C-alpha cells in the first residue's frame, strides 16, 4: 500500500472500524493474518482528511476482516450464536466491544458436543475469542 501510493509516512489504519496504531502491531498482542482480511481500501489523504481530520493526513487504510463480515452476516441470519471470550460466555454486546488489538485468535465452532461444554442451551455455533495466552 505504501509503495503503490508513494507514501513516506504510515497512513491511519482502521481495522473493522477501530483505529490501530502501527506500533501495537509489533508488540506481540496483535495478530492479523493475510487470510483473515476480506477487504482493503485506501483513502487518499485529501478524502481521508475530510473524514478523519488530522489523523488522516497520510491517508487511511481501511481493513475489513472475515470476522467482521461473519458478524454482519450473523446479524442478518436466524443463526443462534454463543460468544465466548477466554473461556467465559459473554453477550453479543460485550463481543462487539472487544478491543480488536487485543485479540490473539478467533474460532467458529459448530460441533454440538463442543458447544455443550459451555451451555446446555441450543446454539448453532460458538464464536471463541482468545485475547490472552493461556496460563500453564
Coordinates of N, CA, C and O in Angstrom, one line a residue:
X1 N 0.8 -1.2 0.0 CA 0.0 0.0 0.0 C 0.9 1.3 0.0 O 0.6 2.2 -0.7
X2 N 1.9 1.2 0.9 CA 2.8 2.4 0.9 C 3.5 2.6 -0.4 O 3.7 3.7 -0.8
X3 N 4.0 1.5 -0.9 CA 4.8 1.6 -2.2 C 3.9 2.0 -3.3 O 4.2 2.9 -4.1
X4 N 2.7 1.4 -3.4 CA 1.8 1.7 -4.5 C 1.3 3.1 -4.5 O 1.0 3.7 -5.6
X5 N 1.2 3.8 -3.4 CA 0.8 5.1 -3.3 C 1.9 6.1 -2.9 O 1.6 7.3 -2.5
X6 N 3.1 5.7 -3.0 CA 4.3 6.6 -2.8 C 4.2 7.3 -1.5 O 4.5 8.5 -1.4
X7 N 3.9 6.5 -0.4 CA 3.8 7.1 0.9 C 5.1 7.0 1.6 O 5.8 6.0 1.6
X8 N 5.4 8.1 2.3 CA 6.6 8.1 3.1 C 6.3 8.0 4.6 O 7.2 7.6 5.4
X9 N 5.1 8.2 5.0 CA 4.6 8.1 6.4 C 3.5 7.0 6.5 O 2.8 6.8 5.5
X10 N 3.4 6.4 7.7 CA 2.3 5.4 7.8 C 0.9 6.1 7.8 O 0.7 7.1 8.5
X11 N 0.0 5.6 7.0 CA -1.3 6.1 7.0 C -2.1 5.6 8.2 O -1.6 4.7 8.9
X12 N -3.2 6.2 8.5 CA -4.0 5.8 9.6 C -4.6 4.4 9.2 O -5.0 4.2 8.1
X13 N -4.5 3.5 10.2 CA -5.0 2.1 9.9 C -6.3 1.9 10.7 O -6.3 2.0 11.9
X14 N -7.4 1.6 10.0 CA -8.7 1.3 10.6 C -9.0 -0.2 10.3 O -9.2 -0.6 9.1
X15 N -9.1 -1.0 11.3 CA -9.5 -2.4 11.2 C -10.8 -2.6 11.8 O -11.1 -2.4 13.0
X16 N -11.8 -3.0 11.0 CA -13.2 -3.2 11.4 C -13.7 -2.1 12.2 O -14.4 -2.2 13.2
X17 N -13.4 -0.9 11.7 CA -13.9 0.3 12.4 C -13.1 0.9 13.5 O -13.5 1.9 14.1
X18 N -12.0 0.2 13.9 CA -11.2 0.7 15.0 C -9.8 1.1 14.5 O -9.2 0.4 13.8
X19 N -9.4 2.3 15.0 CA -8.1 2.8 14.7 C -7.1 1.9 15.4 O -7.2 1.7 16.6
X20 N -6.0 1.5 14.7 CA -5.0 0.7 15.3 C -3.6 1.4 15.0 O -3.3 1.8 13.9
X21 N -2.8 1.5 16.0 CA -1.5 2.1 15.9 C -0.5 1.1 15.3 O -0.6 -0.1 15.8
X22 N 0.3 1.5 14.4 CA 1.2 0.5 13.8 C 2.2 -0.1 14.9 O 2.5 -1.2 14.8
X23 N 2.5 0.7 15.9 CA 3.4 0.2 17.0 C 2.8 -1.0 17.7 O 3.5 -1.9 18.1
X24 N 1.4 -1.0 17.9 CA 0.8 -2.1 18.6 C 0.8 -3.4 17.8 O 0.7 -4.5 18.3
X25 N 1.0 -3.3 16.5 CA 1.0 -4.4 15.6 C 2.3 -5.2 15.8 O 2.4 -6.4 15.4
X26 N 3.3 -4.6 16.4 CA 4.6 -5.3 16.6 C 4.9 -5.6 18.0 O 6.0 -6.1 18.3
X27 N 3.9 -5.4 18.9 CA 4.2 -5.6 20.4 C 3.9 -7.0 20.9 O 3.9 -7.3 22.1
X28 N 3.5 -7.9 20.0 CA 3.2 -9.3 20.4 C 1.7 -9.5 20.7 O 1.3 -10.6 20.9
X29 N 0.9 -8.4 20.8 CA -0.5 -8.6 21.2 C -1.4 -8.7 19.9 O -2.5 -9.0 20.0
X30 N -0.9 -8.3 18.8 CA -1.7 -8.2 17.6 C -1.3 -9.2 16.6 O -0.1 -9.4 16.3
X31 N -2.3 -10.0 16.1 CA -2.1 -11.0 15.1 C -3.2 -10.9 14.1 O -4.3 -11.1 14.4
X32 N -2.8 -10.5 12.9 CA -3.7 -10.4 11.8 C -3.0 -11.1 10.6 O -2.0 -10.6 10.1
X33 N -3.6 -12.2 10.2 CA -3.0 -12.9 9.1 C -3.7 -12.5 7.8 O -4.8 -12.0 7.8
X34 N -2.9 -12.6 6.7 CA -3.4 -12.2 5.4 C -4.7 -12.9 5.1 O -5.6 -12.2 4.5
X35 N -4.9 -14.1 5.4 CA -6.1 -14.9 5.1 C -7.3 -14.4 5.9 O -8.4 -14.8 5.7
X36 N -7.0 -13.6 7.0 CA -8.1 -13.1 7.8 C -8.7 -11.8 7.2 O -9.8 -11.4 7.7
X37 N -8.1 -11.2 6.2 CA -8.5 -10.0 5.6 C -9.4 -10.3 4.4 O -9.1 -11.0 3.6
X38 N -10.6 -9.6 4.4 CA -11.5 -9.8 3.3 C -11.5 -8.6 2.4 O -11.7 -8.8 1.2
X39 N -11.3 -7.4 2.9 CA -11.3 -6.2 2.1 C -10.2 -5.2 2.5 O -10.0 -5.1 3.7
X40 N -9.6 -4.6 1.6 CA -8.6 -3.5 1.9 C -9.0 -2.3 0.9 O -9.1 -2.5 -0.3
X41 N -9.1 -1.1 1.5 CA -9.3 0.1 0.7 C -8.4 1.2 1.2 O -8.2 1.3 2.5
X42 N -7.9 1.9 0.3 CA -7.0 3.1 0.7 C -7.7 4.3 0.3 O -8.2 4.5 -0.8
X43 N -7.8 5.2 1.3 CA -8.4 6.6 1.1 C -7.2 7.5 1.0 O -6.4 7.6 1.9
X44 N -7.1 8.2 -0.1 CA -6.0 9.2 -0.3 C -6.2 10.3 0.7 O -7.3 10.6 1.2
X45 N -5.1 11.0 1.0 CA -5.1 12.0 2.1 C -6.2 13.1 1.9 O -6.7 13.5 2.9
X46 N -6.5 13.5 0.7 CA -7.5 14.5 0.5 C -8.8 14.1 1.1 O -9.5 14.8 1.8
X47 N -9.2 12.9 0.7 CA -10.5 12.3 1.1 C -10.4 11.9 2.6 O -11.4 12.1 3.3
X48 N -9.3 11.4 3.0 CA -9.2 10.9 4.4 C -9.2 12.0 5.4 O -9.8 11.9 6.4
X49 N -8.6 13.2 5.1 CA -8.7 14.3 6.0 C -10.1 14.8 6.1 O -10.4 15.3 7.2
X50 N -10.9 14.7 5.1 CA -12.3 15.2 5.2 C -13.1 14.4 6.2 O -13.9 14.9 6.9
X51 N -12.7 13.1 6.3 CA -13.4 12.2 7.2 C -12.8 12.1 8.6 O -13.4 12.1 9.6
X52 N -11.4 12.0 8.6 CA -10.7 11.7 9.8 C -9.9 12.9 10.4 O -9.2 12.7 11.3
X53 N -10.0 14.0 9.7 CA -9.3 15.2 10.2 C -7.8 15.0 10.1 O -7.3 14.3 9.2
X54 N -7.1 15.6 11.0 CA -5.6 15.5 11.0 C -5.0 14.1 11.1 O -3.9 13.8 10.6
X55 N -5.8 13.2 11.6 CA -5.3 11.8 11.7 C -5.2 11.1 10.3 O -4.5 10.2 10.2
X56 N -6.0 11.7 9.4 CA -5.9 11.1 8.0 C -4.9 11.8 7.1 O -5.0 11.7 5.9
X57 N -4.0 12.6 7.7 CA -3.1 13.4 6.9 C -2.2 12.6 6.0 O -1.7 13.1 5.0
X58 N -2.0 11.3 6.3 CA -1.2 10.5 5.5 C -2.0 9.4 4.7 O -1.5 8.5 4.2
X59 N -3.3 9.7 4.7 CA -4.2 8.7 4.1 C -4.7 7.7 5.1 O -4.3 7.8 6.3
X60 N -5.7 6.9 4.7 CA -6.2 5.9 5.6 C -6.4 4.6 4.9 O -6.8 4.5 3.8
X61 N -5.9 3.5 5.6 CA -6.1 2.2 5.1 C -7.3 1.5 5.9 O -7.2 1.5 7.1
X62 N -8.3 1.2 5.2 CA -9.5 0.5 5.8 C -9.4 -1.0 5.5 O -9.4 -1.4 4.4
X63 N -9.3 -1.7 6.6 CA -9.3 -3.2 6.5 C -10.6 -3.8 7.1 O -11.0 -3.4 8.2
X64 N -11.2 -4.7 6.4 CA -12.3 -5.4 6.9 C -11.9 -6.9 7.0 O -11.4 -7.4 6.1
X65 N -12.1 -7.5 8.2 CA -11.7 -8.8 8.4 C -12.9 -9.8 8.1 O -14.0 -9.4 8.1
X66 N -12.6 -11.0 7.9 CA -13.6 -12.0 7.7 C -14.5 -12.2 9.0 O -15.7 -12.4 8.9
X67 N -13.9 -11.9 10.1 CA -14.6 -12.0 11.4 C -15.7 -10.9 11.4 O -16.9 -11.2 11.7
X68 N -15.4 -9.7 10.9 CA -16.4 -8.6 10.9 C -17.5 -9.0 9.9 O -18.7 -8.8 10.1
X69 N -17.1 -9.5 8.7 CA -18.1 -9.9 7.7 C -19.0 -11.0 8.3 O -20.2 -11.0 8.0
X70 N -18.4 -11.9 9.0 CA -19.2 -13.0 9.6 C -20.2 -12.4 10.6 O -21.4 -12.8 10.7
X71 N -19.7 -11.4 11.4 CA -20.6 -10.8 12.4 C -21.8 -10.1 11.7 O -22.9 -10.2 12.2
X72 N -21.5 -9.4 10.6 CA -22.6 -8.8 9.9 C -23.5 -9.8 9.4 O -24.7 -9.6 9.4
X73 N -23.0 -10.9 8.8 CA -23.9 -11.9 8.3 C -24.7 -12.6 9.4 O -25.9 -12.9 9.2
X74 N -24.1 -12.7 10.6 CA -24.9 -13.3 11.7 C -26.0 -12.5 12.1 O -27.1 -13.0 12.5
X75 N -25.9 -11.2 12.1 CA -27.0 -10.3 12.5 C -28.1 -10.3 11.5 O -29.2 -10.0 11.8
X76 N -27.8 -10.8 10.3 CA -28.8 -10.9 9.2 C -29.5 -12.3 9.1 O -30.4 -12.5 8.4
X77 N -29.0 -13.2 9.9 CA -29.5 -14.6 9.8 C -30.2 -15.0 11.1 O -30.2 -14.2 12.1
X78 N -30.9 -16.1 11.1 CA -31.6 -16.6 12.2 C -30.7 -17.5 13.1 O -31.2 -18.2 14.0
X79 N -29.4 -17.6 12.7 CA -28.5 -18.5 13.4 C -28.3 -18.0 14.9 O -28.1 -16.8 15.1
X80 N -28.4 -19.0 15.8 CA -28.2 -18.6 17.2 C -26.7 -18.9 17.6 O -26.2 -20.0 17.4
X81 N -26.1 -17.8 18.0 CA -24.6 -17.8 18.2 C -24.3 -17.6 19.7 O -24.8 -16.7 20.3
X82 N -23.4 -18.4 20.2 CA -22.9 -18.2 21.6 C -21.5 -17.6 21.5 O -20.7 -18.1 20.6
X83 N -21.2 -16.6 22.3 CA -19.9 -15.9 22.2 C -19.1 -16.3 23.5 O -19.7 -16.2 24.6
X84 N -17.9 -16.6 23.3 CA -17.0 -17.0 24.5 C -15.7 -16.2 24.3 O -15.1 -16.3 23.3
X85 N -15.3 -15.6 25.4 CA -14.1 -14.8 25.5 C -13.2 -15.5 26.5 O -13.6 -15.5 27.7
X86 N -12.1 -16.1 26.1 CA -11.1 -16.7 27.1 C -11.8 -17.7 28.0 O -11.5 -17.7 29.2
X87 N -12.7 -18.4 27.5 CA -13.4 -19.5 28.3 C -14.6 -19.0 29.0 O -15.3 -19.9 29.6
X88 N -15.0 -17.8 29.0 CA -16.2 -17.2 29.7 C -17.2 -16.8 28.6 O -16.9 -16.1 27.7
X89 N -18.5 -17.2 28.9 CA -19.6 -16.8 28.0 C -19.8 -15.3 28.1 O -19.8 -14.8 29.3
X90 N -19.9 -14.6 27.0 CA -20.2 -13.2 27.0 C -21.4 -12.9 26.1 O -21.8 -13.7 25.3
X91 N -22.0 -11.7 26.3 CA -23.1 -11.3 25.5 C -22.6 -10.8 24.1 O -21.4 -10.5 23.9
X92 N -23.5 -10.7 23.2 CA -23.2 -10.2 21.9 C -22.7 -8.7 22.0 O -21.8 -8.3 21.3
X93 N -23.3 -8.0 22.9 CA -22.8 -6.6 23.1 C -21.4 -6.5 23.6 O -20.6 -5.7 23.2
X94 N -21.0 -7.4 24.6 CA -19.7 -7.5 25.1 C -18.7 -7.9 23.9 O -17.6 -7.4 23.8
X95 N -19.2 -8.8 23.1 CA -18.4 -9.3 22.0 C -18.1 -8.2 21.0 O -16.9 -8.0 20.6
X96 N -19.0 -7.3 20.8 CA -18.8 -6.2 19.8 C -17.9 -5.2 20.4 O -17.3 -4.4 19.7
X97 N -17.7 -5.1 21.7 CA -16.9 -4.1 22.4 C -15.4 -4.6 22.6 O -14.6 -3.9 23.1
X98 N -15.1 -5.8 22.2 CA -13.8 -6.4 22.4 C -12.8 -5.5 21.6 O -13.0 -5.2 20.5
X99 N -11.7 -5.1 22.3 CA -10.6 -4.4 21.6 C -9.9 -5.3 20.6 O -9.3 -6.2 21.0
X100 N -10.1 -5.0 19.4 CA -9.6 -5.8 18.3 C -8.1 -6.0 18.4 O -7.5 -7.0 18.0
X101 N -7.4 -5.0 18.9 CA -5.9 -5.1 19.0 C -5.5 -6.1 20.1 O -4.3 -6.5 20.1
X102 N -6.4 -6.5 20.9 CA -6.1 -7.5 22.0 C -6.4 -8.9 21.6 O -6.1 -9.9 22.3
X103 N -7.0 -9.1 20.4 CA -7.4 -10.5 20.0 C -6.2 -11.3 19.5 O -5.4 -10.8 18.6
X104 N -6.0 -12.5 20.0 CA -4.9 -13.4 19.6 C -5.5 -14.3 18.5 O -4.9 -14.6 17.5
X105 N -6.7 -14.8 18.7 CA -7.3 -15.7 17.8 C -8.8 -15.8 17.9 O -9.4 -15.4 19.0
X106 N -9.5 -16.2 16.8 CA -10.9 -16.3 16.8 C -11.2 -17.6 16.1 O -10.7 -17.9 15.1
X107 N -12.1 -18.4 16.7 CA -12.5 -19.7 16.1 C -14.0 -19.8 16.1 O -14.7 -19.4 17.0
X108 N -14.6 -20.4 15.0 CA -16.0 -20.7 15.0 C -16.2 -22.2 15.1 O -15.6 -23.0 14.4
X109 N -17.0 -22.6 16.1 CA -17.2 -24.0 16.4 C -18.7 -24.3 16.1 O -19.6 -23.6 16.6
X110 N -18.9 -25.3 15.3 CA -20.3 -25.7 15.0 C -20.6 -27.1 15.6 O -21.8 -27.5 15.6
X111 N -19.6 -27.8 16.1 CA -19.8 -29.1 16.6 C -20.6 -29.0 17.9 O -20.1 -28.4 18.9
X112 N -21.7 -29.7 17.9 CA -22.6 -29.5 19.1 C -22.0 -30.0 20.4 O -22.3 -29.4 21.4
X113 N -21.3 -31.1 20.3 CA -20.7 -31.6 21.6 C -19.7 -30.6 22.2 O -19.6 -30.5 23.4
X114 N -19.0 -29.8 21.3 CA -18.1 -28.8 21.9 C -18.9 -27.6 22.4 O -18.5 -27.1 23.5
X115 N -20.0 -27.3 21.8 CA -20.8 -26.2 22.3 C -21.4 -26.6 23.6 O -21.5 -25.7 24.6
X116 N -21.8 -27.8 23.8 CA -22.4 -28.3 25.0 C -21.4 -28.2 26.2 O -21.8 -28.3 27.4
X117 N -20.1 -28.1 25.9 CA -19.1 -27.9 27.0 C -19.4 -26.6 27.7 O -18.9 -26.4 28.9
X118 N -20.0 -25.6 27.0 CA -20.2 -24.3 27.6 C -21.6 -24.1 28.1 O -21.9 -23.3 29.0
X119 N -22.6 -24.7 27.5 CA -24.0 -24.5 27.8 C -24.9 -25.7 27.4 O -24.5 -26.4 26.5
X120 N -26.0 -25.9 28.1 CA -26.9 -26.9 27.7 C -28.0 -26.3 26.8 O -28.8 -27.1 26.2
X121 N -28.0 -25.0 26.6 CA -28.9 -24.4 25.6 C -28.5 -24.8 24.2 O -27.4 -25.1 23.9
X122 N -29.5 -24.6 23.3 CA -29.2 -25.0 21.9 C -28.7 -23.7 21.2 O -29.3 -22.7 21.1
X123 N -27.5 -23.9 20.6 CA -26.9 -22.9 19.7 C -26.4 -23.5 18.5 O -26.1 -24.7 18.4
X124 N -26.4 -22.8 17.4 CA -26.0 -23.3 16.1 C -24.5 -23.2 16.0 O -23.9 -24.0 15.2
X125 N -23.9 -22.2 16.6 CA -22.4 -22.0 16.5 C -21.9 -21.3 17.8 O -22.7 -20.7 18.5
X126 N -20.6 -21.4 18.0 CA -19.9 -20.8 19.1 C -18.8 -20.0 18.5 O -18.0 -20.6 17.7
X127 N -18.7 -18.7 18.8 CA -17.5 -17.9 18.4 C -16.6 -17.8 19.6 O -17.0 -17.3 20.6
X128 N -15.4 -18.4 19.5 CA -14.5 -18.4 20.6 C -13.4 -17.4 20.3 O -12.7 -17.6 19.3
X129 N -13.2 -16.4 21.2 CA -12.2 -15.4 21.1 C -11.2 -15.6 22.2 O -11.5 -15.7 23.3
X130 N -9.9 -15.6 21.7 CA -8.8 -15.7 22.7 C -8.1 -14.3 22.7 O -7.7 -13.8 21.6
X131 N -8.0 -13.7 23.9 CA -7.3 -12.4 24.0 C -6.1 -12.5 24.9 O -5.4 -11.5 25.0
X132 N -5.8 -13.6 25.5 CA -4.7 -13.7 26.3 C -4.1 -15.1 26.2 O -4.8 -16.1 25.9
X133 N -2.8 -15.2 26.5 CA -2.2 -16.5 26.4 C -2.7 -17.4 27.6 O -2.7 -16.9 28.7
X134 N -3.0 -18.6 27.3 CA -3.4 -19.5 28.5 C -2.2 -19.7 29.4 O -1.1 -19.7 29.0
X135 N -2.6 -19.7 30.7 CA -1.5 -19.9 31.7 C -1.2 -21.3 31.9 O -2.1 -22.2 31.7
X136 N 0.0 -21.6 32.2 CA 0.4 -23.1 32.4 C -0.1 -23.6 33.7 O -0.2 -23.0 34.7

